[in-house]
C-alpha positions as a printed Julia matrix, in Angstrom:
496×3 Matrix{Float64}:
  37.53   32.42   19.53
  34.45   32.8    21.68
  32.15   32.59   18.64
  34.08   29.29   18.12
  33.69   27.8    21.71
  30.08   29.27   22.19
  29.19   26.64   18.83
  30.94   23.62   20.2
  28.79   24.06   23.76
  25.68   23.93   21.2
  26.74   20.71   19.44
  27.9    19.48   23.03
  24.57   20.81   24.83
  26.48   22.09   27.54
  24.37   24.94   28.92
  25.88   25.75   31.77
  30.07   26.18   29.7
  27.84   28.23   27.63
  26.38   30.13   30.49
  29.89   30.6    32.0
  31.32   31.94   28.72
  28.29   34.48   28.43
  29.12   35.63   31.95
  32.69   36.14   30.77
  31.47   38.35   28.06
  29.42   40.38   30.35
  32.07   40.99   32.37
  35.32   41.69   29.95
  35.18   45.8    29.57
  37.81   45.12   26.83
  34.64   42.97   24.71
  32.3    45.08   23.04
  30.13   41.63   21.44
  29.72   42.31   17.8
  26.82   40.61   15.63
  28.89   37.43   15.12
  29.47   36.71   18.86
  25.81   38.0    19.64
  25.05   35.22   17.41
  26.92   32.66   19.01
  25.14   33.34   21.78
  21.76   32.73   20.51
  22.84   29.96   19.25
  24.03   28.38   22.21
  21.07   28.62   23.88
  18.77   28.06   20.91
  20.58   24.57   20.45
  20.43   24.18   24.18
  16.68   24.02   24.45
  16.22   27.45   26.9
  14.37   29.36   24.48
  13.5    31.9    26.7
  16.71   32.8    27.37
  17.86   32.92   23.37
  14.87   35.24   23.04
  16.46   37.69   25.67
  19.63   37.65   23.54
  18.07   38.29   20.57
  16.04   41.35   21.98
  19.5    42.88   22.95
  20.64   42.72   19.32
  20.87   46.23   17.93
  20.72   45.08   14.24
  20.1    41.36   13.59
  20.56   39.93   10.27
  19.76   37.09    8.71
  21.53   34.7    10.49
  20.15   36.2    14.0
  16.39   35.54   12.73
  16.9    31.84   11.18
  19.02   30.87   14.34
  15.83   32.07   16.65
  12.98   30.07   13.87
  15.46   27.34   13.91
  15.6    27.41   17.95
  11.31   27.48   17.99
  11.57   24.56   15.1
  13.5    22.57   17.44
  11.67   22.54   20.91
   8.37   22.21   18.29
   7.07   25.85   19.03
   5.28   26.6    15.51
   3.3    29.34   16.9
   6.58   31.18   18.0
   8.45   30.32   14.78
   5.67   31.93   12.84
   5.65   35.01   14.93
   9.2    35.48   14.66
   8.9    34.54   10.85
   6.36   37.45   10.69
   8.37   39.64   12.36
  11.05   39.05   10.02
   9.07   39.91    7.07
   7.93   43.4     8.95
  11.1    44.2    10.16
  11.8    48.61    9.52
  14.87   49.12   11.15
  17.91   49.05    8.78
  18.63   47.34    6.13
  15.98   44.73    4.48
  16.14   40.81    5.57
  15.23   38.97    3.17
  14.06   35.27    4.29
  16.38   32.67    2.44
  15.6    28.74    2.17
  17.05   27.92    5.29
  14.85   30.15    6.94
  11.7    28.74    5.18
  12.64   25.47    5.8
  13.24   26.13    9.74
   9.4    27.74   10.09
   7.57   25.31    7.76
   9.47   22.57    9.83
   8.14   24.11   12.94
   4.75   25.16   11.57
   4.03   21.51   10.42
   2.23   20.27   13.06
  -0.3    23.48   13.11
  -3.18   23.73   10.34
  -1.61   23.99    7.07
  -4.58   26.37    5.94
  -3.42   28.85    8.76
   0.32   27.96    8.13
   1.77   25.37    6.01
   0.02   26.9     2.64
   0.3    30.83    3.54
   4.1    29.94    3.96
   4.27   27.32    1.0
   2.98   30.82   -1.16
   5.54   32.89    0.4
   7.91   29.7    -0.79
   6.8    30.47   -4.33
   6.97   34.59   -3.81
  10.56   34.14   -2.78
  11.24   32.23   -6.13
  12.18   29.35   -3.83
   9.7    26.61   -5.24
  12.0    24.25   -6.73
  14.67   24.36   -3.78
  15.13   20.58   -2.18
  16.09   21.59    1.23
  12.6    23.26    1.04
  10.62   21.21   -0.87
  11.35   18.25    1.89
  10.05   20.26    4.54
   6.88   21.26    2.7
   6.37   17.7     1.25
   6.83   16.78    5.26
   4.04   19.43    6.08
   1.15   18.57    4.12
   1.48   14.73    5.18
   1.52   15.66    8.7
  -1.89   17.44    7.7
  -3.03   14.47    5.99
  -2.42   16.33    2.71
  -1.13   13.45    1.08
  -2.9    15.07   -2.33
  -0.81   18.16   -1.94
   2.03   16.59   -1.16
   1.92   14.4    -4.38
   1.69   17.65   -6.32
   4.65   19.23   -5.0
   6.59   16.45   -5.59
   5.97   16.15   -8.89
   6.35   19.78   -9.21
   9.77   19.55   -8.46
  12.56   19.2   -11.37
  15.16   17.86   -8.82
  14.76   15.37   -6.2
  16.92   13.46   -3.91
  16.7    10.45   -1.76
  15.53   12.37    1.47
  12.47   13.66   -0.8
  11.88    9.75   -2.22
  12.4     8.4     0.93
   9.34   11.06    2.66
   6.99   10.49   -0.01
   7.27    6.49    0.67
   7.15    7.36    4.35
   4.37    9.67    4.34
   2.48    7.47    2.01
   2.88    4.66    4.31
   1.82    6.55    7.77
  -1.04    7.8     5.92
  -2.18    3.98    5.36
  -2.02    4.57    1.32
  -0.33    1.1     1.23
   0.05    0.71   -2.63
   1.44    4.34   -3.14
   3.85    4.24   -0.54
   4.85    0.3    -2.43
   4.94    2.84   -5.85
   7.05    5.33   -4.93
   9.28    2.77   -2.93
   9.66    0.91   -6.31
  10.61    3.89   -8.26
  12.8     5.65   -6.13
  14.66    2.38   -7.04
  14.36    2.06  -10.55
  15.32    5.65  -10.41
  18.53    4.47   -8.75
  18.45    5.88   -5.13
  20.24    3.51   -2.77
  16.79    2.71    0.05
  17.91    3.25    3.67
  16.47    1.49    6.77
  14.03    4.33    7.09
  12.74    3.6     3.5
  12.56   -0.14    3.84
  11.07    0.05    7.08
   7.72    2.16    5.61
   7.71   -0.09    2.62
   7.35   -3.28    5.13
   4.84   -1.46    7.26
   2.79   -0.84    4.06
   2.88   -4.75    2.94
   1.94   -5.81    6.61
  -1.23   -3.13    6.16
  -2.5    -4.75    3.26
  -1.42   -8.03    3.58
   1.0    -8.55    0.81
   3.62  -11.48    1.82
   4.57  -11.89   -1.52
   6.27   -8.47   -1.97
   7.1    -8.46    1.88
   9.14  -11.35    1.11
  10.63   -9.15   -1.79
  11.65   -6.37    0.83
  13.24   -9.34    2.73
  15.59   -9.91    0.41
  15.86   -6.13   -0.36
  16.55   -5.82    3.59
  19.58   -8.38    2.83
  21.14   -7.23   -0.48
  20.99   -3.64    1.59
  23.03   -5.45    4.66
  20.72   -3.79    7.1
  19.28   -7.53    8.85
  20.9    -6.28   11.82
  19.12   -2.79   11.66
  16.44   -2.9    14.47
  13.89   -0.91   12.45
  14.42   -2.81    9.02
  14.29   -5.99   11.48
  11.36   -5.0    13.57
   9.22   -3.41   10.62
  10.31   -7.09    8.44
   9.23   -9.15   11.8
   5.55   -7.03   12.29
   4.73   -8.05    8.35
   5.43  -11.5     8.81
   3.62  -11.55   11.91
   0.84   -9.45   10.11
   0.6   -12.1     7.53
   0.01  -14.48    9.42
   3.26  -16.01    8.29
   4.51  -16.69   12.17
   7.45  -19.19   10.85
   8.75  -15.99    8.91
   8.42  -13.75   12.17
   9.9   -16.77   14.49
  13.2   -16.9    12.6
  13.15  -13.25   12.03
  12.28  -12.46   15.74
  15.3   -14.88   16.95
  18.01  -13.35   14.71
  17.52  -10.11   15.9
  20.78   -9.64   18.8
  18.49   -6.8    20.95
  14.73   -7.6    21.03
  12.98   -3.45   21.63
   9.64   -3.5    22.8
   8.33   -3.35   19.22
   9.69   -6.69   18.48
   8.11   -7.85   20.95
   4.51   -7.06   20.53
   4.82   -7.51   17.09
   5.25  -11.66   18.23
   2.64  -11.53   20.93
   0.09   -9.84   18.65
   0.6   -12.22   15.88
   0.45  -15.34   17.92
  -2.75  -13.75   19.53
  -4.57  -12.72   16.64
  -4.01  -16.3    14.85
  -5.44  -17.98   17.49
  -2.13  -19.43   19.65
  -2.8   -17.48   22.81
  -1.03  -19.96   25.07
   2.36  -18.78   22.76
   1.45  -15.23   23.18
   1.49  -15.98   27.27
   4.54  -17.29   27.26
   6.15  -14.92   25.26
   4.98  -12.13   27.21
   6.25  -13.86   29.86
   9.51  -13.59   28.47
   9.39  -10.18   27.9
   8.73   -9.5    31.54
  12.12  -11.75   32.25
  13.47   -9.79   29.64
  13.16   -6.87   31.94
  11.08   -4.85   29.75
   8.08   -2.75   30.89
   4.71   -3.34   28.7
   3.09   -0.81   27.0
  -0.47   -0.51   25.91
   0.19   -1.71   22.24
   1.22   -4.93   24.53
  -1.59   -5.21   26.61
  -4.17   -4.69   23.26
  -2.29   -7.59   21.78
  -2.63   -9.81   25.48
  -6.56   -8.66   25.44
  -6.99   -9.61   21.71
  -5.54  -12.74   22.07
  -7.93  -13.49   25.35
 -11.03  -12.27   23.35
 -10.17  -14.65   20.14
 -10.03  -17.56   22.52
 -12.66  -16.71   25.12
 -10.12  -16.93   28.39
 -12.3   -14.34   30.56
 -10.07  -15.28   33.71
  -7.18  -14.38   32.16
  -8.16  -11.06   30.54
  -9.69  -10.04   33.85
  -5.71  -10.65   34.87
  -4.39   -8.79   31.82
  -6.89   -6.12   32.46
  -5.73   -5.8    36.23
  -2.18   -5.61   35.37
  -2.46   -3.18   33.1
  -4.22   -0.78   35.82
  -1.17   -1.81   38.1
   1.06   -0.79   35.67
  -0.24    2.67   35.23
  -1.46    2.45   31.8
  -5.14    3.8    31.11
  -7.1     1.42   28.97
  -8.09    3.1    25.72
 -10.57    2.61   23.21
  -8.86   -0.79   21.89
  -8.8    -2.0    25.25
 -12.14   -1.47   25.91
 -13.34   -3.37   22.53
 -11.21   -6.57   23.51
 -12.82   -6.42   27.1
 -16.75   -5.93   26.03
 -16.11   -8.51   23.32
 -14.79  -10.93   25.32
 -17.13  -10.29   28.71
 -20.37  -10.27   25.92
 -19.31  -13.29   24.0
 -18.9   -15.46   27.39
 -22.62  -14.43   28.34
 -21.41  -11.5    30.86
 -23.47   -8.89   29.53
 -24.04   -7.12   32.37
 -21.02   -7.46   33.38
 -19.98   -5.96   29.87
 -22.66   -2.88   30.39
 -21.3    -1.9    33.59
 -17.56   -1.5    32.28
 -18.79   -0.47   29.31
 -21.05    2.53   30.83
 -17.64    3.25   33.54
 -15.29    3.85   30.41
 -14.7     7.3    29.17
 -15.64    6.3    25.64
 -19.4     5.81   26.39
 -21.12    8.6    25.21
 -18.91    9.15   22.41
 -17.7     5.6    20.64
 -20.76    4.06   19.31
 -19.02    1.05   17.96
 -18.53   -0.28   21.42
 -22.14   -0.61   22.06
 -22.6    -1.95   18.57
 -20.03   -4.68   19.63
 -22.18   -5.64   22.81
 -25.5    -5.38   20.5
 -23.79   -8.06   18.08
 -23.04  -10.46   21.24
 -27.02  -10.08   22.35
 -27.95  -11.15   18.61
 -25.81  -14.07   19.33
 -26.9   -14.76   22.72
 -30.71  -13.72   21.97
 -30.51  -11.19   24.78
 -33.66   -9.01   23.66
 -33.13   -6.69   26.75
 -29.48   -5.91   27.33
 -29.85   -5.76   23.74
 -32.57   -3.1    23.15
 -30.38   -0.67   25.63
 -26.69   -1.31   23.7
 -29.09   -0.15   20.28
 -30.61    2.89   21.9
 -27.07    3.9    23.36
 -25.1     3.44   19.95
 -28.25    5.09   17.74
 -28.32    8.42   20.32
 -24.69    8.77   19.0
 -25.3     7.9    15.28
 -28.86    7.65   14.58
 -28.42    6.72   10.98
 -25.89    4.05   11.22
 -26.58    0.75    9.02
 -25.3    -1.88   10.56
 -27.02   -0.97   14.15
 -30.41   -1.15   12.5
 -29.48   -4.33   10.84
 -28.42   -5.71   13.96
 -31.71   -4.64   15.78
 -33.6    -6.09   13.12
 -31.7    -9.25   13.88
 -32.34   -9.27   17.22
 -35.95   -8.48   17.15
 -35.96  -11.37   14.68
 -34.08  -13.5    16.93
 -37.19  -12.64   19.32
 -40.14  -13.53   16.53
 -40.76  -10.15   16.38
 -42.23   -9.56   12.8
 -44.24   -6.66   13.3
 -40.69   -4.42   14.73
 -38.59   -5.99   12.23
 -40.61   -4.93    9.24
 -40.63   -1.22   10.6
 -36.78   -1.34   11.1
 -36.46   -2.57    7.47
 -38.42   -0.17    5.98
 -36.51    2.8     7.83
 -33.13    0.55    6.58
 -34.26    0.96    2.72
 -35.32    4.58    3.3
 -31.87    5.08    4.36
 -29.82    2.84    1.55
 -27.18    4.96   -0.1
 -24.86    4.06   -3.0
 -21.77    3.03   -0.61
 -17.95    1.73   -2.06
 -18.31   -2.04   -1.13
 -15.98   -2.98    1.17
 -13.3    -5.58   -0.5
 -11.51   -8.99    0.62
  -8.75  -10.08   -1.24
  -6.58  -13.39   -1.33
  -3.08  -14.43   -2.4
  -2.87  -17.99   -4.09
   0.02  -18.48   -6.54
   1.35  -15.0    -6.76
  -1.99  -13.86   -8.14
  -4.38  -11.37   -5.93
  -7.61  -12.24   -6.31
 -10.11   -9.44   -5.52
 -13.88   -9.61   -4.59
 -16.91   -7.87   -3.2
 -20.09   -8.34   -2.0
 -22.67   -9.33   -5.05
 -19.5    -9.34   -7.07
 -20.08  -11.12  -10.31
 -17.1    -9.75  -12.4
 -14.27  -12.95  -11.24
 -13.69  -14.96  -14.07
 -14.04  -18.03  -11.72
 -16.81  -16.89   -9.98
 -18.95  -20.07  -11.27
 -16.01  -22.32   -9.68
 -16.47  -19.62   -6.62
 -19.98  -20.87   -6.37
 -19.7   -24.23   -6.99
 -17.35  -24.69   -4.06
 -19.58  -23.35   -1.81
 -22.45  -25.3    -2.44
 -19.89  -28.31   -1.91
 -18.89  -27.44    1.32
 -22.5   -26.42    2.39
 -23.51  -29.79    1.0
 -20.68  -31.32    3.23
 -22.01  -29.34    6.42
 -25.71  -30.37    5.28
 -24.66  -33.87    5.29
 -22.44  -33.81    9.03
 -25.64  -32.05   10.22
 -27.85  -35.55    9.23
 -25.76  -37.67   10.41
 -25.13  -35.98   13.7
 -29.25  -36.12   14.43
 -29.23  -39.9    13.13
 -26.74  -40.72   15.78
 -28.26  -38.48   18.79
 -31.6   -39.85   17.87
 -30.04  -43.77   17.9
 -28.75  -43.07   21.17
C-alpha cells in the first residue's frame, strides 16, 4: 500500500505527502521497510528533485538491487547530474556485497542520458563499449540515448554509424537523427533522413517537422519548405505552435514574408518565437519601419523581449542606417536587463562605423567584453574605414584583429585596401606579398539560387555552369547599363 502511495507522490511531485508518509514509516514499530518500500522511497524523492535526500535512502539500504541502483542513475539523469550518475554507475559495476547486479538497458540508458552532456571520450564512448560488453548494442531504448549522446558532442559521424548499425529502429530513433542533424546545421541530412523516415512509413510528429523546417530555413530552400507546409497540413498539426513557429521562421528566412504574414496571423497564441521570427525577417529584408511596429505590438502583447529580439531590432537598424533608433534599442535592452552579446555588438559597430562614428564605434567596441578575444568585430570596423577611407582608425581596428589572428586573409586584404585607398603603393605591395606567402588551397565558399525549381550552384572562378557564358553576358549588360547612367549623369551635372 505504501509502496503504492509513495509512487503516486512521485508522478504528483508532492514532496512534502511523501515526506509525511516516510515519517510514518519511521515511526510504525509494527513496519520493518523491506527492499520494495525502501525503493519507493528513493523513488519519491528521486522523482521529486531532492537528490540529496534519495542518496541518504539509498545509503540505508542493506542490499540494493537492481531496481535501487537504476532508480538513483535515473534520479542524477533527471536533475542533469552526469558526474553523479557515472559514479553511481561505477559503483554499480564494483559492487562486492551479495549477490551480482548486473546493469540492464534501462540502466544504460538512464547514465548515458545523464552522461550526455559531459565529453563523450571520458563518458559517452567508455559507456557506449560497456553497451556492447553487455550484449546490449542493438537495444532501441538504448540506442536512442546513445544516438542522443554523440550529437550533443557534435558526433554527428558517430551517431550516423550507430544508426545504421542498428537492425531495428523506430520513430523516436528517425525522428533524433533528423533532429540532431538539423541542430547540428547539416541541413541536407537532416532533409534525408526526414524523407526516409517517410518513405519508410513512420507517421512525422511536430517535433520531426519542426527540425525539417528549421533545416530548409538554414539553407534557404522554399521550395521544399513549401513541401513541409503541406506536410504540416496533411499531418493536422497547423495549430501546433512548434510546427507553426518553425513553418513561420522558414518563410520569414526565405525571404518569403507573404508566406510568414499569413502563417504568423493564423497562429491563435503568438510565443515569443513567433514573434522574432516576423521582426527579424522584416528587418533583415530591409522593412525596418514593419519590424518597429511589430515589436511594438509585441510589447502591447504583453510579452517581455529577449535578446534574439533585440539582435533582430539592431539588425534591422544597421541594414537601414537609423543610428538614433539603435542607440534606443541599445538602451532598452540595458533597461531590460539583458547583456548585449557578441551579435549585439556586430549590429552596433556596423551601424555606428557605417554612419561615420568611428570613434564612437572604437570606444564601445574597446568597452565590450569581446575585445580581446572576437577578432571579427574589429575586422567589421576595418571594412567601414576602407569604405570611409579612414587610414587611422583604420590602421588600429587591423593591428587589434591581427594580435588575435595574425594570419587571417581577409584582414590583410582589407589593409591592403585601405592602404590603397590611401595611394599607398609601397605598403600595399608588402601586404600582398605576405597575402601570397600565406595562400592555402581553401573550399570556396558557395552561393546558390532557386529559379524554376532548379538550384543553381556557383563559386568564385567557377567555370563549370552550363550557362555560365549567358552568366557573363548578363553582366556585362548590366555594367554596360550602369556605364551608360554614369555618362549621362556627368552630361547633365556638367549642363547645369
Amino acid at each position: 500500500t505504501l509502496s503504492s502511495v509513495l509512487s503516486g507522490c512521485a508522478r504528483a511531485g508532492d514532496s512534502r505527502g511523501g515526506r509525511v508518509l516516510h515519517g510514518w514509516v519511521v515511526k510504525s514499530e509494527e513496519l520493518d521497510p523491506d527492499t520494495p518500500l525502501q525503493n519507493a522511497l528513493l523513488g519519491m524523492y528521486s522523482g521529486c528533485g531532492d537528490l540529496d535526500t534519495a542518496l541518504h535512502v539509498f545509503d540505508r539500504i542493506e542490499t540494493p538491487d537492481l531496481v535501487s541502483w537504476n532508480t538513483l542513475i535515473a534520479g542524477f539523469s533527471g536533475t542533469g547530474d552526469g558526474w553523479s550518475a557515472m559514479d553511481a554507475f561505477v559503483r554499480l559495476k564494483d559492487a562486492r556485497f551479495g549477490e551480482p547486479v548486473v546493469p540492464d538497458e534501462y540502466t544504460f540508458a538512464a547514465v548515458v542520458s545523464a552522461a550526455a552532456a559531459l565529453p563523450a571520450m571520458h563518458s559517452g564512448m567508455p559507456l557506449h563499449a560497456e553497451v556492447v560488453k553487455a550484449g546490449l548494442e542493438t537495444s532501441v531504448f538504448v540506442g536512442n540515448t546513445l544516438i542522443n549522446m554523440y550529437f550533443t558532442n557534435g558526433e554527428s559521424g558517430s551517431a550516423r554509424i550507430l544508426f545504421d548499425s542498428l537492425p531495428e529502429k523506430d520513430v523516436i530513433m528517425w525522428t533524433e537523427m533528423v533532429a540532431g542533424h538539423s541542430s547540428s546545421g547539416e541541413a541536407e541530412l537532416a532533409l534525408k533522413y526526414f524523407i526516409s523516415m517517410l518513405q519508410e512509413g513512420y507517421k512525422v510528429d511536430s517535433f520531426s517537422l519542426s527540425s525539417a523546417l528549421n533545416s530548409t530555413a538554414e539553407f534557404a530552400g522554399l521550395k521544399q519548405g513549401e513541401m513541409l507546409h503541406a506536410q504540416v497540413v496533411k499531418s493536422g498539426y497547423e495549430g501546433n505552435i512548434c510546427a507553426s513557429g518553425s513553418l513561420l521562421d522558414m518563410y520569414a528566412k526565405n525571404g518569403a514574408l507573404q508566406g510568414a504574414h499569413l502563417v504568423f496571423y493564423t497562429i491563435p497564441k503568438r510565443d515569443l518565437k513567433c514573434w522574432n521570427s516576423m521582426i527579424g525577417g522584416y528587418g533583415n529584408y530591409g522593412n525596418s519601419e514593419m519590424a518597429f511596429k511589430l515589436f511594438g505590438e509585441m510589447i502591447r502583447d504583453e510579452l517581455q523581449p529577449d535578446h534574439v529580439t533585440y539582435i533582430s531590432l539592431l539588425s534591422a537598424c544597421s541594414h537601414c542606417g537609423l543610428v538614433e533608433k539603435g542607440k534606443f534599442y541599445w538602451f532598452c535592452m540595458m533597461t531590460d536587463g539583458i547583456m548585449p552579446g557578441f551579435k549585439h555588438y556586430t549590429s552596433m559597430v556596423s551601424l555606428l562605423g557605417r554612419a561615420g562614428l568611428l570613434e564612437e564605434a572604437v570606444d564601445l567596441l574597446q568597452k565590450s567584453p569581446f575585445a580581446k578575444k572576437c577578432p571579427e568585430l574589429w575586422r567589421i570596423l576595418l571594412s567601414s574605414c576602407v569604405a570611409l577611407n579612414d587610414l587611422s582608425v583604420g590602421i588600429h581596428a587591423a593591428e587589434q584583429a591581427l594580435a588575435q589572428d595574425p594570419d587571417d586573409m581577409s584582414t590583410h586584404v582589407l589593409l591592403s585596401n585601405l592602404y590603397a585607398a590611401a595611394g599607398k603603393w609601397d605598403v600595399v605591395a608588402e601586404i600582398r606579398k605576405k597575402i601570397r606567402g600565406m595562400m592555402v588551397e581553401k573550399e570556396p565558399g558557395l552561393s546558390w539560387i532557386e529559379i524554376k525549381s532548379t538550384i543553381h550552384v556557383f563559386s568564385a572562378d567557377d567555370e563549370c555552369h552550363s550557362q555560365i557564358d549567358d552568366c557573363r553576358g548578363e553582366l556585362l549588360r548590366l555594367k554596360g547599363n550602369m556605364e551608360l547612367l554614369y555618362s549621362s549623369e556627368n552630361e547633365l551635372l556638367s549642363s547645369g
